[in-house]
XYZ file of C-alpha atoms in Angstrom:
406
model
C 0.111 0.176 -0.046
C 2.890 2.398 0.633
C 3.859 2.223 -3.018
C 0.315 3.123 -3.921
C 0.540 6.166 -1.595
C 3.762 7.299 -3.285
C 2.304 7.265 -6.847
C -0.685 9.393 -5.303
C 1.804 11.887 -3.927
C 1.573 14.625 -6.539
C 4.990 15.971 -6.036
C 6.498 12.728 -6.520
C 4.359 12.131 -9.658
C 5.851 15.304 -10.821
C 9.569 14.843 -10.320
C 8.915 11.444 -11.886
C 7.272 12.841 -15.185
C 10.224 15.691 -15.218
C 12.864 12.923 -14.868
C 11.013 10.657 -17.793
C 11.292 14.319 -20.189
C 15.154 14.747 -19.014
C 16.174 10.980 -19.681
C 14.775 11.313 -22.969
C 16.562 14.553 -23.681
C 19.734 13.846 -22.160
C 20.111 10.314 -23.926
C 19.069 11.674 -27.459
C 21.483 14.652 -26.806
C 24.398 12.397 -25.732
C 24.212 9.707 -28.597
C 23.375 12.260 -31.105
C 26.405 14.452 -30.459
C 28.512 11.096 -30.099
C 27.429 9.626 -33.338
C 27.762 13.224 -35.033
C 31.180 13.942 -33.569
C 32.593 10.508 -34.804
C 30.844 11.561 -38.189
C 32.469 14.495 -38.648
C 36.050 13.754 -37.323
C 36.195 10.326 -39.122
C 36.289 8.744 -35.329
C 38.924 10.977 -33.986
C 39.819 9.559 -30.294
C 40.519 12.872 -28.964
C 37.142 14.600 -30.193
C 35.298 11.593 -28.627
C 36.952 12.037 -25.239
C 36.417 15.840 -25.296
C 32.636 14.664 -25.181
C 33.184 12.939 -22.148
C 35.409 15.607 -20.477
C 32.444 17.951 -21.160
C 30.153 15.415 -19.414
C 32.304 14.744 -16.177
C 34.454 17.944 -15.871
C 31.414 19.978 -14.423
C 30.938 17.372 -11.916
C 34.306 18.048 -10.157
C 34.105 21.786 -10.582
C 30.378 22.786 -9.903
C 29.146 19.589 -7.852
C 29.628 21.107 -4.335
C 29.218 24.820 -5.516
C 25.924 23.636 -7.023
C 24.954 21.694 -4.081
C 25.839 24.710 -2.000
C 23.577 26.853 -4.300
C 20.808 24.411 -4.059
C 21.015 24.625 -0.072
C 20.482 28.460 -0.560
C 18.030 28.638 -3.334
C 14.590 27.471 -3.641
C 14.416 23.789 -4.933
C 11.291 24.529 -7.458
C 12.636 27.558 -8.969
C 16.298 26.428 -9.227
C 14.916 23.227 -11.257
C 12.648 25.139 -13.416
C 15.182 27.456 -14.456
C 17.848 24.951 -14.890
C 15.874 23.066 -17.362
C 14.901 26.486 -19.258
C 18.459 27.579 -19.242
C 19.258 24.061 -20.678
C 16.891 24.268 -23.539
C 18.202 27.727 -24.400
C 21.933 26.539 -24.564
C 20.555 23.417 -26.609
C 18.384 25.813 -29.120
C 21.842 28.212 -28.908
C 23.478 25.537 -30.636
C 20.888 25.104 -33.364
C 21.354 28.525 -33.989
C 25.364 27.936 -34.167
C 24.554 25.192 -36.996
C 22.896 27.874 -39.098
C 26.389 29.594 -39.071
C 28.011 26.413 -39.580
C 29.902 26.045 -36.240
C 29.494 22.351 -35.551
C 31.692 22.251 -32.860
C 29.153 24.071 -30.680
C 27.923 20.685 -29.814
C 30.366 20.340 -27.253
C 29.013 23.351 -25.444
C 25.366 21.770 -25.378
C 26.863 18.994 -23.158
C 29.044 21.102 -21.120
C 26.355 23.740 -20.224
C 23.733 20.914 -19.514
C 26.068 19.151 -17.426
C 26.733 22.598 -15.321
C 23.232 23.047 -14.730
C 22.634 19.572 -13.649
C 24.870 20.162 -10.729
C 22.602 22.671 -9.111
C 19.288 21.080 -10.388
C 20.098 17.289 -8.984
C 20.698 18.346 -5.426
C 17.504 20.292 -5.492
C 15.576 17.329 -6.729
C 17.014 15.366 -3.587
C 15.579 18.095 -1.534
C 12.285 17.858 -2.668
C 12.273 14.151 -1.941
C 13.447 14.836 1.547
C 10.835 17.736 1.867
C 7.513 15.752 0.510
C 8.242 12.116 1.187
C 7.650 10.902 4.747
C 10.949 8.757 5.975
C 9.154 5.361 5.765
C 8.335 6.048 1.900
C 11.972 7.344 1.113
C 13.476 4.244 0.112
C 10.381 2.989 -2.028
C 10.896 6.600 -3.642
C 14.165 6.246 -4.303
C 13.481 2.524 -5.936
C 11.037 4.025 -8.447
C 13.434 6.697 -9.167
C 16.302 4.648 -9.949
C 14.386 1.946 -11.879
C 13.280 4.680 -14.223
C 17.151 5.650 -14.741
C 17.706 1.733 -15.271
C 14.956 1.743 -18.041
C 16.738 4.519 -20.151
C 20.126 2.495 -19.792
C 18.526 -0.176 -22.068
C 16.125 2.396 -24.198
C 18.408 5.606 -24.359
C 20.736 4.385 -26.618
C 18.438 2.755 -29.122
C 16.377 6.141 -28.670
C 19.602 8.564 -29.327
C 20.671 6.279 -31.949
C 17.363 6.285 -33.841
C 16.479 9.968 -33.772
C 20.007 10.642 -34.977
C 19.922 8.071 -37.909
C 16.532 8.782 -39.004
C 16.373 12.528 -38.731
C 19.731 14.011 -38.291
C 21.627 16.145 -35.673
C 19.213 19.160 -36.220
C 16.077 17.440 -34.936
C 17.875 15.382 -32.344
C 19.260 18.746 -30.956
C 15.743 20.093 -31.252
C 14.010 17.274 -29.612
C 16.505 17.816 -26.419
C 15.613 21.335 -26.155
C 11.986 20.205 -26.165
C 12.448 17.690 -23.722
C 14.321 20.106 -21.317
C 11.237 22.669 -21.914
C 8.686 20.177 -21.199
C 10.537 19.191 -17.947
C 10.276 22.702 -16.628
C 6.774 22.916 -17.675
C 5.999 19.747 -15.494
C 8.079 21.037 -12.612
C 5.827 24.419 -12.600
C 2.958 22.151 -11.380
C 5.075 21.916 -7.850
C 3.413 23.604 -4.956
C 5.236 27.103 -4.130
C 8.437 26.681 -2.539
C 8.461 27.184 1.299
C 10.396 30.235 2.454
C 11.970 29.847 5.728
C 11.849 32.309 8.173
C 14.540 32.519 10.673
C 16.535 35.141 12.721
C 20.016 33.739 11.833
C 22.601 36.005 10.111
C 23.298 35.752 6.538
C 26.313 33.573 5.547
C 28.617 33.832 2.785
C 28.727 31.321 0.064
C 32.480 30.149 1.587
C 31.247 29.838 5.040
C 28.388 27.576 3.981
C 30.583 25.326 2.023
C 32.845 25.012 5.035
C 29.799 24.219 6.986
C 29.021 21.510 4.606
C 32.424 19.905 5.069
C 32.392 20.218 8.604
C 28.961 18.679 8.562
C 29.950 15.874 6.818
C 33.028 14.869 8.730
C 31.193 15.150 11.851
C 28.715 12.687 10.851
C 30.121 8.904 11.423
C 27.489 7.823 8.644
C 28.488 10.320 6.021
C 32.025 9.902 6.292
C 31.618 6.195 6.052
C 29.298 6.931 3.012
C 32.086 8.899 1.366
C 34.787 6.308 1.827
C 32.338 3.469 0.204
C 31.780 5.962 -2.438
C 35.336 6.301 -2.890
C 36.166 2.724 -3.271
C 33.243 2.104 -5.628
C 34.233 4.774 -7.793
C 37.886 3.264 -7.913
C 36.281 0.035 -8.605
C 33.991 0.917 -11.436
C 36.396 3.067 -13.048
C 38.769 -0.025 -13.430
C 36.411 -2.135 -15.148
C 34.094 0.206 -17.299
C 36.742 1.013 -20.155
C 37.929 -2.687 -20.043
C 34.488 -4.328 -20.520
C 34.723 -4.504 -24.139
C 38.143 -7.076 -23.552
C 35.882 -9.596 -21.692
C 34.257 -10.154 -25.002
C 37.166 -9.858 -27.254
C 40.035 -11.658 -25.073
C 38.156 -13.927 -22.494
C 35.097 -14.985 -24.669
C 36.568 -14.739 -28.007
C 34.005 -13.192 -29.615
C 33.686 -9.914 -31.849
C 33.399 -6.178 -30.041
C 29.936 -6.080 -31.486
C 28.581 -8.766 -28.787
C 29.288 -6.228 -25.980
C 25.936 -5.303 -26.345
C 24.502 -8.653 -24.939
C 26.416 -7.902 -21.990
C 25.209 -4.249 -21.665
C 21.460 -5.596 -22.615
C 21.391 -8.167 -19.752
C 22.998 -5.739 -17.222
C 20.156 -3.213 -18.092
C 17.554 -5.752 -17.939
C 19.034 -6.749 -14.102
C 18.851 -3.298 -13.174
C 15.236 -2.860 -14.063
C 14.412 -5.875 -12.514
C 16.562 -5.217 -9.422
C 14.898 -1.787 -9.023
C 11.439 -3.348 -9.202
C 12.197 -6.014 -6.598
C 13.939 -3.640 -4.285
C 10.736 -1.382 -4.271
C 8.907 -4.446 -2.878
C 11.158 -5.133 -0.137
C 12.045 -1.595 0.629
C 9.841 -1.261 3.522
C 11.309 -4.848 4.794
C 15.111 -4.073 4.557
C 17.105 -1.401 6.061
C 19.231 0.746 3.399
C 22.389 -0.426 5.239
C 21.339 -4.000 4.648
C 20.745 -3.135 1.037
C 24.044 -1.424 0.507
C 25.855 -4.298 1.889
C 24.077 -6.852 0.005
C 24.488 -4.814 -2.753
C 28.516 -4.296 -2.518
C 28.944 -7.850 -1.753
C 27.288 -9.531 -4.740
C 28.614 -7.257 -7.154
C 32.154 -7.739 -5.819
C 31.582 -11.652 -6.439
C 29.994 -10.879 -9.910
C 32.873 -8.651 -10.993
C 35.424 -11.323 -10.047
C 33.568 -14.001 -11.872
C 33.293 -11.856 -15.015
C 36.919 -11.285 -14.738
C 37.775 -15.000 -14.606
C 35.065 -16.406 -16.788
C 35.892 -17.740 -20.327
C 32.253 -18.862 -20.655
C 29.683 -16.725 -22.181
C 26.750 -18.236 -20.162
C 28.783 -17.636 -16.812
C 29.757 -14.000 -17.763
C 25.784 -13.358 -18.765
C 24.865 -14.344 -15.286
C 27.646 -12.247 -13.617
C 26.655 -9.383 -15.744
C 22.629 -10.270 -14.497
C 23.499 -10.430 -10.847
C 25.679 -7.125 -11.208
C 22.478 -5.578 -12.613
C 20.013 -7.156 -10.187
C 22.072 -5.934 -7.040
C 23.194 -2.371 -8.499
C 20.167 -0.657 -7.406
C 20.528 -1.973 -3.871
C 23.850 0.065 -3.740
C 22.294 3.296 -5.344
C 19.053 2.904 -3.323
C 20.836 2.351 -0.205
C 23.079 5.279 -0.509
C 20.951 7.695 -1.622
C 18.089 6.614 1.041
C 20.795 6.773 3.809
C 22.117 10.321 2.709
C 18.437 11.497 2.787
C 17.451 10.017 6.217
C 20.686 11.062 7.918
C 21.036 14.707 6.525
C 19.123 17.560 7.662
C 17.053 19.358 4.817
C 19.249 22.415 4.844
C 22.499 20.250 4.073
C 21.104 17.965 1.409
C 22.526 19.774 -1.401
C 26.379 20.121 0.435
C 26.219 16.589 1.172
C 25.410 15.310 -2.219
C 27.947 17.983 -3.817
C 30.696 16.561 -1.333
C 29.732 12.892 -1.779
C 29.229 12.811 -5.548
C 32.628 14.252 -6.720
C 34.185 11.588 -4.324
C 32.706 8.762 -6.825
C 32.979 10.433 -10.059
C 36.687 11.851 -9.286
C 37.859 8.214 -8.231
C 36.331 6.908 -11.316
C 37.971 9.133 -13.697
C 41.064 8.643 -12.133
C 41.112 5.038 -12.377
C 39.835 4.867 -15.795
C 42.734 6.944 -16.837
C 45.041 4.320 -15.640
C 43.076 1.100 -16.625
C 44.544 0.717 -19.965
C 48.190 0.715 -19.058
C 47.347 -1.434 -15.837
C 45.773 -4.122 -18.307
C 48.954 -4.066 -20.193
C 51.286 -4.136 -16.850
C 49.216 -7.099 -15.132
C 46.485 -8.676 -17.072
C 42.988 -8.468 -17.729
C 42.002 -11.023 -15.054
C 44.032 -9.249 -12.228
C 42.426 -5.864 -13.039
C 38.917 -7.328 -12.624
C 39.821 -9.061 -9.398
C 41.463 -5.960 -8.071
C 38.020 -3.843 -8.649
C 36.550 -6.934 -6.895
C 38.775 -6.217 -4.052
C 37.866 -2.456 -3.808
C 34.108 -3.245 -3.706
C 34.995 -5.581 -0.627
C 36.919 -2.566 0.902
C 33.893 -0.230 0.334
C 32.105 -2.922 2.235
C 34.102 -2.999 5.019
C 33.300 0.582 5.879
C 29.644 -0.065 5.818
C 29.460 -3.124 7.881
C 29.843 -1.265 11.087
C 26.653 0.671 10.039
C 24.752 -2.444 10.544
C 25.595 -2.729 14.279
C 24.746 0.920 14.887
C 21.514 1.088 13.194
C 19.497 1.996 16.119
C 22.163 4.826 17.119
C 22.268 6.054 13.700
C 18.627 6.754 13.475
C 19.174 8.562 16.688
C 21.497 10.545 15.122
C 19.362 11.611 12.262
C 16.308 12.645 14.509
C 18.730 14.502 16.749
């Protein structure tokens, strides 16, 4: 009955519908730009890598700043304006095409990625404001399942739009999707303005307060270390998955799509299953189970030379990945005061992404120095290290809840 109650919550309906439009826009944009740049540069690796730089660099530079501003600003207004500005940047790229400047596509990704660092923490604040604590985990399950669905549908959608209609229409579809997201968010209740007698603080003071808040919280500090270990692990294997297909299984590289499809299906099913057990399992337990199963699945995937065994490992990886995502997000929201949600997200997210990009940059040389199997086993070991930071939280669950309420 709780899930039904969530779907009757108009704020959650609005956030999910907005996320649907955003996912359409983001996936059409990402794949259309990737294929377009490949086409324009004859597959120049530097040009392709710059797309990923434009996507990931803002997370380092703007995540903490964006999270701090998200705590300062009204969440509804922030999200609506971010969608409008993203749409305007997209339509600006269309205008650049008229004057023959195709390289402006990089700025479409860059500007949208920057704005998302302000918008995403505001979305988490709305979850915190409008969902009762007992519905938080189920709400995050629904939200993450939507993202998992687009991991399968998104690449196909982006590729179809680009190949059928071209880059101009793909960019236009992205801009319209962002505008529709903003229009949907306009339905949200007006932002609550808190009146207090506190002295106004500077941006720098609020950023320092956010760092102190995380360091003072045993739970958030351990989550940060878990984030760091998981990021290091995923960064090692993400660029090397193609070699599981070509080296370990002896199949053509196009067969990678089957591993990705199985993983995506697992994430959709896993998200739905997590939603059904959300009221029975604590987020700490979900996180521990997810980390443990993913460590085992990574290890098996690296060792396997059998297609069905590798596919099974990928399926279990996908099935239990939502446990990690939902467990972490739920713990952050449950154990963070509303006034600090943006800053906490802004501190923890770059830890994960920064660690991931670091090991992505050394994954290739490590494979040459050691072996593909060694790198995958190293990644599995890093997940176990991350797990060790979370296990103590299972024993102190009751104390953690007192910390959150106090």
